[in-house]
Amino acid sequence: MKLLVTGGAGFIGSNFIRYILRTRPGVSVINLDKLTYAGNLENLAGVENHPRYSFTRGDICDRRLVSEIFSRGVDAVVNFAAESHVDRSIMDASPFVETNVRGTQVLLDVAMECWRERLPVQGPGPAGRFPVFVQVSTDEVYGSLGPEGRFTEESPLKPSSPYSASKAAADLLALAYHRTHGLPVIVTRCSNNYGPYQFPEKLIPLMITNALEDQPLPVYGDGLNVRDWLHVEDHCRALELVLFRGRPGEVYNIGGHGERTNLEVVRAILKLLGRPESLIRYVNDRPGHDRRYAIDPSKITRELGWRPRHTFEEGLAATVEWYRQNRPWWERVKSGEYKDYYTKMYGESLR
Ligand code: NAD
Ligand code: DAU
């Protein structure tokens, strides 16, 4: 089976590629990644020469390139490629609309064109399973919760940020291609991930690396916003199940029963690292800051038997340890040196 993974040099995409190469001997992976600031080929160090892996640097908005890749015989797509950071979308929404919306549309169009002969899919069972297109989305499309309740797949879409609005637009496009054209699309909506190789602009790696450098830890507002944390490996396993067994046309929520306030997370990190709480700095709140996310994952548990394996306490401790052990990785990210890895491998400059 030939799997196109887009955005595979980012945090979740690189973890997913490592995971799928390890668990699925019948799967070959093509990684298409533009290598924006968030794409880092060091996340895939050691995988470059794997016989079932290849990398193409390019943009999912480039229809010609995407068609060329599909002509290599792509059986399935997992679309991770996106601008993913809420704060950046507040500064400038343009790349978010371009990649998250138009890029997804290009992938859907090319999939339609190249898979025409193979549609409709025959349904479950290995022979009739593919092609399939998995759109990796986010719980942020549902907007903000009050103190009670959890997001189900039926919750209304009420995105708050330009990032989440662009992801909601992409979800709706993907589902519309299923409804109108019969394209076998599945949408997943996951809560906040954490784990190895996460870019240190996001809460957990930023706080760990700042604490390791005895730098201030900026907490937005009162620090009482709640996120529902999921270890990235649990997300990868959920995506594998959806890819091989999910029902086309469906949405699956993925969440780890891991609700914590930001302050709880930051304090836990400081404790694990033996650093003082005096490093915490309360700073201005994020505009439009969603108060609480919480996922009801009962559909994916019921239909596909998925359950998170990592508790937040154990997963966070392992993640803190990973950042402690992999200091050169995040120091190169913070200094910008990580871009030289691509130059070393492919001879072209990213700077
Ligand atoms: P990331 O920012 O770490 O990685 C994104 C990757 O996409 C990078 O490698 C980047 O180079 C690549 N990319 C960006 N624009 C591209 C383009 N036009 N063409 C090709 N490649 C491009 O993101 P992440 O945290 O790994 O998130 C991956 C996906 O999962 C995103 O779609 C995001 O919306 C979704 N998601 C993330 C989380 C989370 O907590 N991180 C939770 C739920 C869903
Ligand atoms: O819920 C899934 C989403 O989780 C994904 O779709 C996004 O791609 C991913 O970036 C993440 O979005 P958040 O905005 O929730 O993640 P972030 O790490 O930016 O922030 C988590 C919480 O921490 C949020 O309440 C804002 C707060 N925060 C964040 C940063 C970077 C701080 O208090 N200080 C900070 O410096």
Coordinates of C-alpha atoms and ligand atoms in Angstrom, one line a residue:
M1 CA 0.0 0.0 0.0
K2 CA 1.4 3.4 -1.0
L3 CA 0.6 6.1 1.6
L4 CA 1.0 9.8 0.9
V5 CA 1.7 11.6 4.2
T6 CA 1.6 15.4 3.8
G7 CA 3.3 17.6 6.4
G8 CA 5.4 14.6 7.5
A9 CA 8.3 16.7 8.7
G10 CA 6.2 18.4 11.4
F11 CA 5.5 17.2 14.9
I12 CA 2.6 14.7 14.5
G13 CA 3.4 13.8 10.9
S14 CA 7.0 12.7 11.8
N15 CA 5.8 10.7 14.7
F16 CA 3.1 9.1 12.5
I17 CA 5.7 8.1 9.8
R18 CA 8.0 6.5 12.4
Y19 CA 5.0 4.7 13.9
I20 CA 3.6 3.4 10.6
L21 CA 7.0 2.2 9.3
R22 CA 7.4 0.3 12.5
T23 CA 3.9 -1.2 12.7
R24 CA 2.9 -1.8 9.1
P25 CA 5.4 -3.7 7.0
G26 CA 3.1 -3.6 3.9
V27 CA 3.0 0.2 3.8
S28 CA 5.4 2.5 1.8
V29 CA 5.3 6.2 2.7
I30 CA 5.8 9.2 0.5
N31 CA 6.3 12.3 2.6
L32 CA 5.4 15.6 0.9
D33 CA 6.4 18.6 3.0
K34 CA 7.1 22.2 2.1
L35 CA 9.5 22.6 5.1
T36 CA 8.0 25.8 6.5
Y37 CA 9.6 27.0 9.7
A38 CA 7.7 24.1 11.4
G39 CA 9.1 21.4 9.1
N40 CA 12.3 19.8 10.4
L41 CA 13.9 16.8 8.7
E42 CA 15.8 16.1 11.9
N43 CA 12.5 14.8 13.2
L44 CA 13.0 11.9 10.8
A45 CA 16.7 11.4 11.4
G46 CA 17.4 7.7 10.8
V47 CA 14.4 7.2 8.6
E48 CA 15.8 8.9 5.5
N49 CA 17.3 5.7 4.1
H50 CA 14.4 3.4 5.1
P51 CA 13.5 1.2 2.0
R52 CA 9.8 2.1 2.3
Y53 CA 10.2 5.8 2.8
S54 CA 10.8 8.7 0.4
F55 CA 10.7 12.5 0.8
T56 CA 9.6 15.2 -1.6
R57 CA 10.0 18.8 -0.7
G58 CA 7.0 20.7 -2.0
D59 CA 3.7 22.5 -1.4
I60 CA 0.3 20.8 -1.2
C61 CA -1.0 23.9 -3.2
D62 CA 1.1 22.9 -6.2
R63 CA -1.4 20.9 -8.3
R64 CA 1.2 19.7 -10.8
L65 CA 3.5 18.3 -8.2
V66 CA 0.6 16.7 -6.3
S67 CA -0.6 15.1 -9.5
E68 CA 2.9 13.8 -10.3
I69 CA 3.0 12.2 -6.8
F70 CA -0.4 10.6 -7.2
S71 CA 0.7 9.1 -10.6
R72 CA 3.2 7.0 -8.6
G73 CA 0.2 5.0 -7.4
V74 CA -1.0 6.5 -4.2
D75 CA -3.6 4.4 -2.4
A76 CA -4.3 6.6 0.6
V77 CA -3.6 10.1 1.9
V78 CA -3.2 11.3 5.5
N79 CA -3.2 15.1 5.3
F80 CA -1.3 16.6 8.2
A81 CA 0.1 19.6 6.2
A82 CA -1.1 22.8 7.8
E83 CA -0.2 26.0 9.4
S84 CA -0.9 24.9 13.0
H85 CA -0.2 27.7 15.5
V86 CA -3.1 29.8 16.7
D87 CA -0.9 32.8 17.7
R88 CA 0.6 33.0 14.2
S89 CA -2.9 33.0 12.7
I90 CA -3.8 36.0 14.8
M91 CA -0.7 37.9 13.3
D92 CA -1.4 36.9 9.7
A93 CA -4.2 34.6 8.5
S94 CA -3.1 34.4 4.8
P95 CA -0.8 31.3 5.0
F96 CA -3.5 29.6 7.0
V97 CA -6.2 30.1 4.3
E98 CA -3.7 29.2 1.6
T99 CA -2.4 25.9 3.0
N100 CA -5.2 24.7 5.2
V101 CA -8.0 25.5 2.8
R102 CA -6.7 25.8 -0.7
G103 CA -4.0 23.1 -0.2
T104 CA -6.6 20.7 1.1
Q105 CA -8.8 21.5 -1.9
V106 CA -5.9 20.7 -4.3
L107 CA -5.3 17.4 -2.6
L108 CA -9.0 16.5 -2.8
D109 CA -9.2 17.5 -6.5
V110 CA -6.2 15.5 -7.5
A111 CA -7.4 12.5 -5.4
M112 CA -10.8 12.7 -7.3
E113 CA -9.1 12.9 -10.6
C114 CA -6.6 10.1 -10.0
W115 CA -8.9 7.7 -8.1
R116 CA -11.9 8.1 -10.5
E117 CA -11.5 4.6 -11.9
R118 CA -11.3 3.1 -8.4
L119 CA -14.5 4.6 -7.0
P120 CA -16.8 3.8 -5.4
V121 CA -14.7 1.8 -2.9
Q122 CA -16.1 -1.6 -2.2
G123 CA -16.3 -1.2 1.6
P124 CA -14.5 -3.0 4.4
G125 CA -12.0 -5.8 3.9
P126 CA -8.4 -5.4 2.6
A127 CA -9.2 -5.6 -1.1
G128 CA -11.9 -3.1 -1.2
R129 CA -10.6 -0.8 1.5
F130 CA -8.6 1.7 -0.6
P131 CA -8.4 4.4 -1.7
V132 CA -9.1 6.5 1.3
F133 CA -8.3 10.2 2.3
V134 CA -7.9 11.0 6.0
Q135 CA -8.2 14.7 6.8
V136 CA -6.4 15.4 10.1
S137 CA -8.4 18.1 11.9
T138 CA -8.7 19.5 15.4
D139 CA -11.2 19.9 18.3
E140 CA -10.6 23.6 17.9
V141 CA -13.2 23.7 15.1
Y142 CA -15.9 23.3 17.8
G143 CA -14.9 26.5 19.6
S144 CA -14.9 26.9 23.3
L145 CA -16.7 25.0 26.1
G146 CA -18.0 26.3 29.4
P147 CA -17.2 24.3 32.6
E148 CA -19.5 21.4 31.6
G149 CA -19.9 19.1 28.7
R150 CA -17.7 17.6 26.0
F151 CA -17.4 17.9 22.2
T152 CA -19.1 15.1 20.3
E153 CA -19.0 14.7 16.5
E154 CA -22.4 16.4 16.4
S155 CA -21.3 19.5 18.3
P156 CA -21.8 22.6 16.1
L157 CA -18.7 24.1 14.5
K158 CA -17.9 27.5 16.1
P159 CA -14.2 28.2 15.5
S160 CA -12.7 31.2 17.3
S161 CA -9.3 31.8 15.6
P162 CA -8.3 32.2 12.0
Y163 CA -6.4 28.9 12.4
S164 CA -9.5 27.0 13.6
A165 CA -11.7 28.7 11.0
S166 CA -9.4 27.5 8.2
K167 CA -9.4 24.0 9.6
A168 CA -13.2 24.0 9.8
A169 CA -13.4 25.1 6.2
A170 CA -11.1 22.3 5.2
D171 CA -13.2 19.7 7.1
L172 CA -16.3 20.9 5.4
L173 CA -14.7 20.8 2.0
A174 CA -13.5 17.3 2.6
L175 CA -17.0 16.1 3.8
A176 CA -18.6 17.9 0.8
Y177 CA -16.3 16.0 -1.6
H178 CA -17.6 12.8 0.0
R179 CA -21.2 13.8 -0.2
T180 CA -21.1 15.2 -3.7
H181 CA -18.4 13.1 -5.5
G182 CA -18.3 10.0 -3.4
L183 CA -14.7 10.6 -2.5
P184 CA -13.8 8.2 0.5
V185 CA -12.9 10.9 3.0
I186 CA -12.7 10.5 6.8
V187 CA -12.2 13.5 9.1
T188 CA -10.5 13.2 12.5
R189 CA -10.7 15.9 15.2
C190 CA -8.1 15.5 17.9
S191 CA -7.4 17.4 21.1
N192 CA -4.0 18.9 22.1
N193 CA -1.1 16.6 21.4
Y194 CA 2.3 16.5 23.3
G195 CA 5.4 14.3 23.0
P196 CA 8.8 14.2 21.2
Y197 CA 9.6 16.5 18.3
Q198 CA 7.0 19.2 19.1
F199 CA 8.1 22.6 17.9
P200 CA 8.9 24.8 21.0
E201 CA 6.4 27.5 20.2
K202 CA 3.6 25.3 21.6
L203 CA 2.8 25.3 25.3
I204 CA 4.4 22.1 26.6
P205 CA 7.8 22.2 24.7
L206 CA 8.0 25.9 25.2
M207 CA 7.6 25.6 28.9
I208 CA 10.0 22.6 29.2
T209 CA 12.8 24.3 27.2
N210 CA 12.4 27.7 28.9
A211 CA 12.5 26.0 32.3
L212 CA 15.7 24.1 31.2
E213 CA 17.2 27.4 30.3
D214 CA 16.0 29.1 33.5
Q215 CA 14.0 31.5 31.3
P216 CA 10.5 32.9 32.2
L217 CA 7.4 30.8 31.5
P218 CA 4.8 33.0 29.8
V219 CA 1.3 32.0 30.9
Y220 CA -1.6 33.7 29.1
G221 CA -4.4 35.4 31.1
D222 CA -5.2 33.7 34.4
G223 CA -3.7 30.3 33.3
L224 CA -7.1 28.6 33.9
N225 CA -7.9 27.7 30.3
V226 CA -8.3 24.0 30.0
R227 CA -6.9 21.7 27.2
D228 CA -7.5 17.9 26.9
W229 CA -4.0 16.5 26.5
L230 CA -3.2 13.4 24.4
H231 CA 0.1 11.8 23.9
V232 CA 1.1 11.9 20.2
E233 CA 1.6 8.1 20.1
D234 CA -2.0 7.6 21.1
H235 CA -3.0 10.0 18.3
C236 CA -0.9 8.0 15.8
R237 CA -2.6 4.7 16.8
A238 CA -6.0 6.3 16.4
L239 CA -5.1 7.5 12.9
E240 CA -3.8 4.1 11.9
L241 CA -7.2 2.6 13.0
V242 CA -9.1 5.2 11.1
L243 CA -7.0 4.7 8.0
F244 CA -7.5 1.0 8.0
R245 CA -10.9 0.6 9.5
G246 CA -12.7 3.9 9.7
R247 CA -15.9 4.5 7.7
P248 CA -15.7 6.9 4.8
G249 CA -17.9 10.0 5.2
E250 CA -17.5 9.9 9.0
V251 CA -16.0 12.2 11.6
Y252 CA -14.0 10.7 14.5
N253 CA -13.2 12.7 17.7
I254 CA -9.9 11.7 19.3
G255 CA -9.2 12.7 22.9
G256 CA -7.3 11.4 25.9
H257 CA -9.5 12.2 28.9
G258 CA -6.6 14.4 29.9
E259 CA -8.2 17.7 30.9
R260 CA -5.8 20.1 32.7
T261 CA -5.6 23.8 33.2
N262 CA -2.5 25.5 31.7
L263 CA -1.3 26.3 35.2
E264 CA -1.5 22.7 36.3
V265 CA 0.6 21.7 33.2
V266 CA 3.2 24.4 33.8
R267 CA 3.5 23.6 37.5
A268 CA 3.8 19.9 36.8
I269 CA 6.7 20.6 34.3
L270 CA 8.5 22.8 36.9
K271 CA 8.1 20.1 39.5
L272 CA 9.5 17.4 37.2
L273 CA 12.5 19.6 36.4
G274 CA 13.0 20.8 40.0
R275 CA 12.6 24.5 38.9
P276 CA 10.9 27.2 41.1
E277 CA 7.4 28.5 40.3
S278 CA 8.9 32.0 40.4
L279 CA 9.8 31.4 36.7
I280 CA 6.0 31.8 35.9
R281 CA 5.1 35.1 34.3
Y282 CA 1.5 36.1 33.7
V283 CA 1.3 37.8 30.4
N284 CA -1.6 39.4 28.2
D285 CA -4.2 36.9 27.2
R286 CA -4.5 35.5 23.6
P287 CA -7.3 37.4 21.8
G288 CA -10.3 35.1 21.3
H289 CA -8.7 32.6 23.7
D290 CA -10.9 29.4 23.9
R291 CA -11.6 28.7 27.6
R292 CA -11.9 24.9 27.6
Y293 CA -11.7 21.9 25.2
A294 CA -12.8 18.4 26.1
I295 CA -13.4 15.5 23.8
D296 CA -15.9 12.8 24.0
P297 CA -14.1 9.9 22.2
S298 CA -16.8 7.3 22.6
K299 CA -17.4 6.9 18.9
I300 CA -13.9 5.8 18.0
T301 CA -13.8 3.7 21.2
R302 CA -17.1 1.9 20.3
E303 CA -16.4 1.5 16.5
L304 CA -12.7 1.0 16.4
G305 CA -11.7 -0.1 19.9
W306 CA -9.4 2.8 20.4
R307 CA -8.4 3.9 23.9
P308 CA -5.4 6.1 25.0
R309 CA -2.6 4.1 26.6
H310 CA -0.7 6.9 28.1
T311 CA -1.8 8.7 31.3
F312 CA -1.0 12.4 31.3
E313 CA 1.3 12.1 34.3
E314 CA 3.4 9.3 32.8
G315 CA 3.3 10.8 29.3
L316 CA 4.4 14.2 30.5
A317 CA 7.2 12.8 32.6
A318 CA 8.5 10.8 29.6
T319 CA 8.2 14.0 27.4
V320 CA 10.1 16.1 29.9
E321 CA 12.8 13.4 29.9
W322 CA 12.9 13.4 26.1
Y323 CA 13.5 17.1 26.0
R324 CA 16.2 16.8 28.7
Q325 CA 17.9 14.0 26.7
N326 CA 17.5 15.7 23.3
R327 CA 18.8 19.2 24.1
P328 CA 20.8 19.5 20.8
W329 CA 17.5 18.9 18.9
W330 CA 15.6 21.8 20.5
E331 CA 18.6 24.1 20.8
R332 CA 19.1 23.8 17.0
V333 CA 15.4 24.6 16.5
K334 CA 15.5 27.6 18.8
S335 CA 18.7 29.0 17.1
G336 CA 17.4 28.3 13.6
E337 CA 20.3 25.9 12.9
Y338 CA 17.9 23.0 12.2
K339 CA 17.5 24.4 8.7
D340 CA 21.0 23.4 7.9
Y341 CA 20.1 19.7 8.2
Y342 CA 18.2 20.0 4.9
T343 CA 21.2 21.7 3.2
K344 CA 23.4 18.9 4.4
M345 CA 21.0 16.2 3.1
Y346 CA 19.9 17.8 -0.2
G347 CA 22.4 20.6 -0.9
E348 CA 19.9 23.4 -1.1
S349 CA 19.6 26.2 1.4
L350 CA 16.4 26.8 3.5
R351 CA 17.7 30.1 5.0
Ligands
NAD1 P1 3.3 21.3 12.6 O1 3.2 22.7 12.5 O2 4.3 20.7 13.6 O3 3.7 20.6 11.2 C1 3.1 21.0 10.0 C2 3.9 20.5 8.9 O4 3.2 20.8 7.6 C3 5.3 21.1 8.8 O5 6.3 20.0 8.5 C4 5.2 22.0 7.6 O6 6.5 22.2 6.9 C5 4.2 21.3 6.7 N1 3.5 22.3 5.8 C6 3.0 23.5 6.1 N2 2.5 24.0 5.0 C7 2.7 23.1 4.0 C8 2.3 23.1 2.6 N3 1.7 24.2 2.0 N4 2.6 22.0 1.9 C9 3.3 21.0 2.4 N5 3.7 21.0 3.7 C10 3.3 22.0 4.5 O7 1.9 20.7 12.9 P2 1.4 19.5 13.9 O8 1.3 20.0 15.3 O9 2.3 18.3 13.6 O10 -0.1 19.3 13.3 C11 -0.3 18.4 12.2 C12 -1.7 18.4 11.8 O11 -2.5 18.0 12.9 C13 -2.3 19.8 11.5 O12 -3.2 19.7 10.4 C14 -3.0 20.3 12.7 O13 -4.1 21.1 12.4 C15 -3.5 19.0 13.3 N6 -3.7 18.9 14.7 C16 -2.6 19.2 15.6 C17 -2.8 19.1 16.9 C18 -1.7 19.5 17.9 O14 -1.9 19.5 19.1 N7 -0.5 19.7 17.4 C19 -4.0 18.6 17.5 C20 -5.0 18.3 16.6 C21 -4.8 18.4 15.2
DAU2 O1 -6.7 21.5 20.3 C1 -5.9 21.1 19.3 C2 -5.0 22.2 18.9 O2 -4.0 22.3 19.9 C3 -4.3 22.1 17.5 O3 -5.3 22.1 16.6 C4 -3.3 23.2 17.3 O4 -2.6 23.0 16.1 C5 -2.3 23.2 18.4 O5 -1.4 24.3 18.3 C6 -3.0 23.3 19.8 O6 -3.6 24.7 19.9 P1 -3.6 25.5 21.3 O7 -3.8 26.9 21.0 O8 -4.5 24.8 22.3 O9 -2.1 25.1 21.7 P2 -0.9 26.1 22.3 O10 0.2 25.1 22.7 O11 -0.6 27.2 21.5 O12 -1.6 26.6 23.7 C7 -2.1 25.7 24.6 C8 -2.7 26.6 25.8 O13 -1.6 27.2 26.4 C9 -3.6 27.7 25.3 O14 -4.6 27.8 26.3 C10 -2.7 28.9 25.3 C11 -1.7 28.7 26.4 N1 -0.4 29.2 26.2 C12 0.3 28.9 25.0 C13 1.5 29.4 24.8 C14 2.3 29.1 23.5 C15 0.2 30.0 27.2 O15 -0.4 30.2 28.3 N2 1.5 30.5 27.0 C16 2.2 30.2 25.8 O16 3.3 30.7 25.7

